[in-house]
C-alpha cells in the first residue's frame, strides 16, 4: 500500500473508532442524567426561565464542543480519545487551543445544563461525582502518557493551555 493509501486507511479507521467511542460521552451526558431524573422537570424550576435558558445554552455548547473535539481526533490526530486507539498526532487545534480537556468540560457543561433545564440539582452532584474519576484518569494516566508519547511538543502545550478552565484567547503553536 502507498503512503497516501496508508494515510487514507488510518483516517478511515480513526473515524470508525471515534464514532464507536462516542458512546462513552453520550452515556455520561445523556443516559446517566436520564437514569437520575427520568428527565422530569421539577415544578417550579429553581431560577425559572433564566436558569432554563442558561441550561439550554450549556447543553448546546457542550454538545458542540464534544462533537468538534471528537472530529479533530479522527481527522487531525488520526486516532480516538480512547486509550485503546490513541491519536498518532497531538491534537492542539479547535477547542484544544483553549483547554486541554474540552470533551470532559463539554460533558460537564451538558450535565449541568440539564440540571438547570430540568430544575434538578441532583445533576450538579452527578457532574461533581463524575469529575472525580475523570480528574484521576487525566492526572494519573492521560497526561503522563501524552508526555511520554509527544515529549517537548506536549510539554509546550501543557504549559500554555489550562487543563479545565479555558483560556480567553486561543493558544497558537509556535512554528
Coordinates of N, CA and C in Angstrom, one line a residue:
X1 N 0.8 -1.2 0.0 CA 0.0 0.0 0.0 C 0.9 1.2 0.0
X2 N 0.5 2.3 -0.7 CA 1.2 3.5 -0.7 C 1.1 4.3 0.5
X3 N 2.0 5.3 0.7 CA 1.9 6.2 1.9 C 0.5 6.9 1.9
X4 N 0.0 7.4 0.8 CA -1.3 8.0 0.8 C -2.4 7.0 1.1
X5 N -2.2 5.8 0.6 CA -3.2 4.7 0.9 C -3.2 4.4 2.4
X6 N -2.0 4.4 3.0 CA -1.9 4.2 4.5 C -2.6 5.3 5.2
X7 N -2.4 6.5 4.8 CA -3.0 7.7 5.5 C -4.5 7.7 5.4
X8 N -5.0 7.3 4.2 CA -6.4 7.2 4.0 C -7.0 6.1 4.9
X9 N -6.3 5.0 5.0 CA -6.8 3.9 5.8 C -6.8 4.3 7.3
X10 N -5.7 5.0 7.7 CA -5.6 5.5 9.1 C -6.8 6.4 9.4
X11 N -7.1 7.3 8.5 CA -8.2 8.3 8.7 C -9.5 7.5 8.8
X12 N -9.7 6.6 7.9 CA -11.0 5.8 7.9 C -11.1 5.1 9.2
X13 N -10.1 4.4 9.7 CA -10.1 3.7 11.0 C -10.3 4.6 12.1
X14 N -9.7 5.8 12.1 CA -9.9 6.8 13.1 C -11.3 7.3 13.2
X15 N -11.9 7.5 12.0 CA -13.3 7.9 12.0 C -14.2 6.8 12.6
X16 N -14.0 5.6 12.2 CA -14.8 4.5 12.8 C -14.6 4.4 14.3
X17 N -13.4 4.4 14.7 CA -13.1 4.2 16.2 C -13.7 5.4 17.0
X18 N -13.6 6.6 16.4 CA -14.2 7.8 17.1 C -15.7 7.6 17.2
X19 N -16.3 7.2 16.1 CA -17.8 7.0 16.2 C -18.2 6.0 17.2
X20 N -17.4 4.9 17.3 CA -17.7 3.9 18.3 C -17.5 4.4 19.7
X21 N -16.4 5.1 19.9 CA -16.0 5.6 21.3 C -17.0 6.7 21.7
X22 N -17.7 7.3 20.8 CA -18.6 8.4 21.1 C -19.7 7.9 22.0
X23 N -19.9 6.6 22.2 CA -20.9 6.1 23.1 C -20.6 6.5 24.5
X24 N -19.3 6.6 24.9 CA -19.0 6.9 26.3 C -19.5 8.3 26.7
X25 N -19.2 9.4 25.9 CA -19.8 10.7 26.4 C -21.3 10.8 26.2
X26 N -21.9 10.0 25.2 CA -23.3 10.0 25.1 C -23.9 9.4 26.3
X27 N -23.3 8.4 26.9 CA -23.8 7.7 28.1 C -23.7 8.6 29.3
X28 N -22.5 9.3 29.4 CA -22.2 10.1 30.5 C -23.1 11.4 30.5
X29 N -23.3 12.0 29.3 CA -24.1 13.2 29.3 C -25.5 13.0 29.0
X30 N -26.0 11.8 28.6 CA -27.4 11.6 28.3 C -28.0 10.5 29.1
X31 N -27.5 9.3 29.1 CA -28.1 8.2 29.7 C -28.1 8.3 31.3
X32 N -26.9 8.7 31.8 CA -26.8 8.8 33.3 C -27.8 9.9 33.8
X33 N -27.8 11.1 33.2 CA -28.8 12.1 33.7 C -30.2 11.6 33.6
X34 N -30.5 10.8 32.6 CA -31.9 10.2 32.4 C -32.2 9.3 33.5
X35 N -31.2 8.4 33.9 CA -31.4 7.4 35.0 C -31.7 8.2 36.3
X36 N -31.0 9.3 36.5 CA -31.1 10.0 37.7 C -32.4 10.8 37.8
X37 N -32.9 11.3 36.7 CA -34.1 12.2 36.7 C -35.3 11.8 35.9
X38 N -35.0 10.8 35.0 CA -36.1 10.4 34.0 C -36.5 11.6 33.2
X39 N -35.7 12.7 33.2 CA -35.9 13.9 32.6 C -37.2 14.6 33.0
X40 N -37.5 14.4 34.3 CA -38.7 15.1 34.8 C -38.3 16.5 35.2
X41 N -39.2 17.4 34.9 CA -39.0 18.8 35.2 C -39.5 19.1 36.6
X42 N -38.7 19.6 37.5 CA -39.2 20.0 38.8 C -40.0 21.3 38.7
X43 N -41.2 21.3 39.3 CA -42.0 22.5 39.2 C -42.1 23.1 40.6
X44 N -41.9 24.4 40.7 CA -41.4 25.3 39.7 C -39.9 25.0 39.6
X45 N -39.3 25.4 38.4 CA -37.9 25.2 38.2 C -37.2 26.3 39.0
X46 N -36.2 25.9 39.9 CA -35.4 26.9 40.6 C -34.7 27.8 39.6
X47 N -34.8 29.1 39.7 CA -34.2 30.0 38.8 C -35.1 30.4 37.6
X48 N -36.1 29.7 37.4 CA -37.1 30.0 36.4 C -36.6 29.9 35.0
X49 N -37.1 30.7 34.2 CA -36.8 30.7 32.7 C -35.3 31.1 32.5
X50 N -34.8 32.0 33.3 CA -33.4 32.4 33.1 C -32.5 31.1 33.3
X51 N -32.7 30.3 34.3 CA -31.9 29.1 34.5 C -32.1 28.2 33.4
X52 N -33.3 28.0 32.9 CA -33.6 27.1 31.8 C -32.9 27.5 30.5
X53 N -32.9 28.8 30.2 CA -32.2 29.3 29.0 C -30.7 29.1 29.1
X54 N -30.2 29.4 30.3 CA -28.8 29.1 30.5 C -28.4 27.6 30.4
X55 N -29.3 26.8 30.9 CA -29.1 25.3 30.7 C -29.1 24.9 29.2
X56 N -30.1 25.5 28.5 CA -30.1 25.1 27.0 C -28.8 25.6 26.4
X57 N -28.3 26.7 26.7 CA -27.0 27.2 26.1 C -25.9 26.2 26.5
X58 N -25.8 25.8 27.8 CA -24.8 24.9 28.2 C -24.9 23.5 27.5
X59 N -26.1 23.0 27.4 CA -26.2 21.8 26.7 C -25.8 21.9 25.2
X60 N -26.2 22.9 24.5 CA -25.8 23.2 23.1 C -24.3 23.3 23.0
X61 N -23.7 24.2 23.9 CA -22.3 24.4 23.8 C -21.5 23.1 24.1
X62 N -22.0 22.4 25.1 CA -21.3 21.1 25.5 C -21.3 20.1 24.3
X63 N -22.5 20.0 23.7 CA -22.6 19.1 22.5 C -21.7 19.5 21.4
X64 N -21.7 20.8 21.1 CA -20.8 21.3 20.0 C -19.4 21.1 20.3
X65 N -18.9 21.3 21.5 CA -17.5 21.1 21.9 C -17.2 19.6 21.8
X66 N -18.0 18.7 22.3 CA -17.8 17.3 22.2 C -17.7 16.8 20.8
X67 N -18.6 17.2 20.0 CA -18.6 16.8 18.6 C -17.4 17.3 17.8
X68 N -17.1 18.6 18.0 CA -15.9 19.1 17.3 C -14.6 18.5 17.8
X69 N -14.5 18.2 19.1 CA -13.3 17.6 19.6 C -13.1 16.2 19.1
X70 N -14.2 15.4 19.1 CA -14.1 14.1 18.5 C -13.7 14.1 17.1
X71 N -14.2 15.0 16.3 CA -13.9 15.1 14.9 C -12.4 15.4 14.7
X72 N -11.9 16.3 15.6 CA -10.4 16.6 15.5 C -9.5 15.4 15.8
X73 N -10.0 14.6 16.7 CA -9.2 13.3 17.0 C -9.1 12.5 15.8
X74 N -10.2 12.3 15.1 CA -10.3 11.4 13.9 C -9.5 12.1 12.7
X75 N -9.8 13.3 12.4 CA -9.2 13.9 11.2 C -7.8 14.4 11.4
X76 N -7.5 15.0 12.5 CA -6.1 15.5 12.7 C -5.2 14.6 13.5
X77 N -5.8 14.0 14.6 CA -5.0 13.1 15.4 C -4.8 11.7 14.8
X78 N -5.6 11.4 13.9 CA -5.6 10.0 13.3 C -5.8 9.0 14.3
X79 N -6.7 9.2 15.2 CA -7.0 8.2 16.3 C -8.2 8.6 17.0
X80 N -8.4 8.2 18.2 CA -9.6 8.4 19.0 C -9.1 8.9 20.4
X81 N -10.1 9.5 21.2 CA -9.7 9.8 22.6 C -9.6 8.6 23.4
X82 N -9.9 7.4 23.0 CA -9.8 6.2 23.8 C -8.4 5.7 23.9
X83 N -8.1 5.2 25.1 CA -6.7 4.7 25.3 C -6.4 3.5 24.4
X84 N -7.3 2.7 24.0 CA -7.1 1.6 23.1 C -6.8 1.9 21.7
X85 N -7.1 3.2 21.3 CA -6.8 3.6 19.9 C -6.4 5.1 19.9
X86 N -5.3 5.4 20.5 CA -4.9 6.8 20.7 C -4.5 7.5 19.4
X87 N -4.5 8.8 19.5 CA -4.1 9.5 18.3 C -2.6 9.4 17.9
X88 N -2.3 9.5 16.7 CA -0.9 9.4 16.2 C -0.3 10.8 16.3
X89 N -1.1 11.8 16.2 CA -0.7 13.2 16.3 C -1.3 13.9 17.5
X90 N -0.6 14.8 18.2 CA -1.1 15.6 19.3 C -2.1 16.6 18.7
X91 N -3.3 16.6 19.2 CA -4.4 17.5 18.8 C -4.3 18.7 19.6
X92 N -4.0 19.9 18.9 CA -3.9 21.2 19.6 C -4.6 22.3 18.8
X93 N -5.7 21.9 18.1 CA -6.4 22.9 17.3 C -7.9 22.9 17.8
X94 N -8.7 23.8 17.3 CA -10.1 23.9 17.7 C -10.2 24.3 19.1
X95 N -11.1 23.6 19.9 CA -11.3 23.9 21.3 C -10.0 23.5 22.1
X96 N -9.2 22.7 21.6 CA -8.0 22.3 22.3 C -7.0 23.5 22.4
X97 N -7.2 24.6 21.7 CA -6.4 25.8 21.8 C -6.8 26.5 23.0
X98 N -7.9 26.2 23.6 CA -8.4 27.0 24.8 C -8.3 26.2 26.1
X99 N -8.5 24.8 26.0 CA -8.5 24.0 27.2 C -8.0 22.6 26.8
X100 N -7.2 22.0 27.6 CA -6.6 20.7 27.3 C -7.7 19.5 27.3
X101 N -8.8 19.7 27.9 CA -9.7 18.6 28.1 C -11.1 19.0 27.7
X102 N -11.3 19.5 26.4 CA -12.6 20.0 26.1 C -13.8 19.0 26.1
X103 N -13.5 17.7 25.8 CA -14.5 16.7 25.8 C -15.1 16.6 27.3
X104 N -14.2 16.5 28.2 CA -14.7 16.3 29.6 C -15.4 17.6 30.1
X105 N -14.9 18.8 29.7 CA -15.6 20.0 30.0 C -16.9 20.1 29.4
X106 N -17.0 19.7 28.1 CA -18.3 19.7 27.4 C -19.3 18.7 28.0
X107 N -18.9 17.6 28.5 CA -19.8 16.6 29.2 C -20.3 17.3 30.4
X108 N -19.4 17.9 31.2 CA -19.8 18.5 32.5 C -20.8 19.6 32.2
X109 N -20.5 20.4 31.1 CA -21.5 21.5 30.8 C -22.8 21.0 30.4
X110 N -22.9 19.9 29.7 CA -24.1 19.3 29.2 C -24.9 18.8 30.4
X111 N -24.2 18.2 31.4 CA -24.9 17.6 32.6 C -25.5 18.8 33.4
X112 N -24.6 19.8 33.7 CA -25.1 20.9 34.5 C -26.2 21.6 33.7
X113 N -26.1 21.8 32.4 CA -27.2 22.4 31.6 C -28.5 21.6 31.8
X114 N -28.5 20.3 31.8 CA -29.7 19.5 32.0 C -30.2 19.8 33.4
X115 N -29.3 19.9 34.4 CA -29.8 20.2 35.8 C -30.5 21.5 35.8
X116 N -30.1 22.5 35.1 CA -30.7 23.8 35.0 C -32.1 23.8 34.3
X117 N -32.1 23.1 33.2 CA -33.3 23.0 32.3 C -34.4 22.3 33.1
X118 N -34.0 21.2 33.8 CA -35.0 20.3 34.5 C -35.3 20.8 35.9
X119 N -34.5 21.7 36.4 CA -34.6 22.1 37.8 C -34.2 21.0 38.7
X120 N -33.2 20.2 38.3 CA -32.9 19.0 39.1 C -31.4 19.2 39.6
X121 N -31.3 19.8 40.8 CA -29.9 20.0 41.4 C -29.1 18.7 41.6
X122 N -29.8 17.5 41.6 CA -29.0 16.3 41.8 C -28.1 16.0 40.6
X123 N -28.4 16.7 39.5 CA -27.5 16.5 38.3 C -26.2 17.3 38.6
X124 N -26.2 18.4 39.4 CA -25.0 19.0 39.7 C -24.1 18.1 40.5
X125 N -24.7 17.3 41.4 CA -24.0 16.3 42.2 C -23.4 15.2 41.3
X126 N -24.2 14.8 40.3 CA -23.7 13.8 39.3 C -22.5 14.3 38.6
X127 N -22.6 15.6 38.2 CA -21.4 16.2 37.5 C -20.2 16.2 38.4
X128 N -20.4 16.6 39.6 CA -19.3 16.7 40.6 C -18.7 15.3 40.9
X129 N -19.6 14.3 41.1 CA -19.2 13.0 41.3 C -18.4 12.4 40.1
X130 N -18.9 12.7 38.9 CA -18.3 12.2 37.7 C -16.9 12.8 37.5
X131 N -16.7 14.0 38.0 CA -15.4 14.6 37.9 C -14.3 13.9 38.6
X132 N -14.6 13.2 39.7 CA -13.6 12.6 40.5 C -12.8 11.5 39.7
X133 N -13.4 10.6 39.1 CA -12.6 9.6 38.3 C -12.0 10.2 37.0
X134 N -12.6 11.2 36.5 CA -12.1 11.9 35.3 C -10.8 12.6 35.7
X135 N -10.8 13.4 36.7 CA -9.6 14.1 37.2 C -8.5 13.0 37.5
X136 N -8.8 12.0 38.1 CA -7.8 10.9 38.5 C -7.2 10.3 37.2
X137 N -8.1 10.0 36.2 CA -7.7 9.4 34.9 C -6.7 10.4 34.2
X138 N -7.1 11.7 34.1 CA -6.3 12.7 33.4 C -5.0 12.8 34.1
X139 N -4.9 12.9 35.4 CA -3.7 13.2 36.1 C -2.8 12.0 36.1
X140 N -3.4 10.8 36.3 CA -2.5 9.6 36.6 C -2.2 8.8 35.3
X141 N -3.1 8.9 34.3 CA -2.8 8.2 33.0 C -2.6 9.0 31.8
X142 N -3.6 9.9 31.5 CA -3.6 10.6 30.3 C -2.4 11.5 30.1
X143 N -2.2 12.4 31.1 CA -1.1 13.3 31.0 C 0.3 12.7 30.9
X144 N 0.6 11.7 31.8 CA 1.9 11.0 31.7 C 2.1 10.3 30.4
X145 N 1.0 9.7 29.8 CA 1.1 9.0 28.6 C 1.4 10.0 27.4
X146 N 0.7 11.1 27.4 CA 0.9 12.1 26.4 C 2.3 12.7 26.5
X147 N 2.8 12.9 27.7 CA 4.2 13.4 27.9 C 5.2 12.4 27.3
X148 N 5.0 11.1 27.6 CA 5.9 10.1 27.0 C 5.9 10.1 25.5
X149 N 4.7 10.1 25.0 CA 4.5 9.9 23.5 C 4.9 11.1 22.7
X150 N 4.6 12.4 23.2 CA 4.8 13.6 22.4 C 5.9 14.5 22.9
X151 N 6.5 14.2 24.1 CA 7.6 14.9 24.6 C 7.5 16.4 24.7
X152 N 8.5 17.1 24.2 CA 8.5 18.5 24.3 C 7.3 19.2 23.6
X153 N 6.8 18.6 22.6 CA 5.6 19.2 22.0 C 4.4 19.3 23.0
X154 N 4.2 18.2 23.7 CA 3.1 18.1 24.7 C 3.5 19.1 25.9
X155 N 4.7 19.1 26.3 CA 5.1 19.9 27.4 C 4.9 21.4 27.1
X156 N 5.2 21.9 25.9 CA 4.9 23.2 25.5 C 3.4 23.5 25.5
X157 N 2.6 22.6 25.0 CA 1.2 22.7 25.0 C 0.6 22.7 26.5
X158 N 1.1 21.8 27.3 CA 0.7 21.7 28.7 C 0.9 23.0 29.5
X159 N 2.1 23.6 29.2 CA 2.4 24.8 29.9 C 1.6 26.0 29.5
X160 N 1.1 26.0 28.3 CA 0.4 27.1 27.7 C -1.2 27.0 27.7
X161 N -1.7 25.8 27.9 CA -3.1 25.6 27.8 C -3.6 25.0 29.1
X162 N -4.6 25.6 29.8 CA -5.0 25.0 31.1 C -5.8 23.7 30.9
X163 N -5.8 23.0 32.0 CA -6.4 21.6 32.0 C -7.9 21.7 32.0
X164 N -8.6 22.6 32.8 CA -10.0 22.6 32.9 C -10.7 23.9 32.6
X165 N -10.1 25.0 33.0 CA -10.7 26.3 32.8 C -10.2 27.0 31.5
X166 N -11.0 27.2 30.5 CA -10.5 27.7 29.2 C -9.8 29.0 29.3
X167 N -8.8 29.1 28.4 CA -8.1 30.4 28.2 C -9.1 31.4 27.5
X168 N -8.9 32.6 27.6 CA -9.7 33.6 27.0 C -9.4 33.8 25.5
X169 N -8.1 33.5 25.2 CA -7.6 33.7 23.8 C -7.0 32.3 23.4
X170 N -7.1 32.0 22.1 CA -6.6 30.7 21.6 C -5.1 30.7 21.6
X171 N -4.6 29.6 22.1 CA -3.1 29.3 22.1 C -2.7 29.0 20.6
X172 N -1.6 29.6 20.2 CA -1.0 29.3 18.9 C 0.3 28.5 19.1
X173 N 0.3 27.4 18.4 CA 1.5 26.5 18.5 C 2.7 27.3 17.8
X174 N 3.8 27.3 18.4 CA 5.0 28.0 17.8 C 5.4 27.3 16.5
X175 N 5.9 28.1 15.6 CA 6.4 27.5 14.4 C 5.5 27.6 13.3

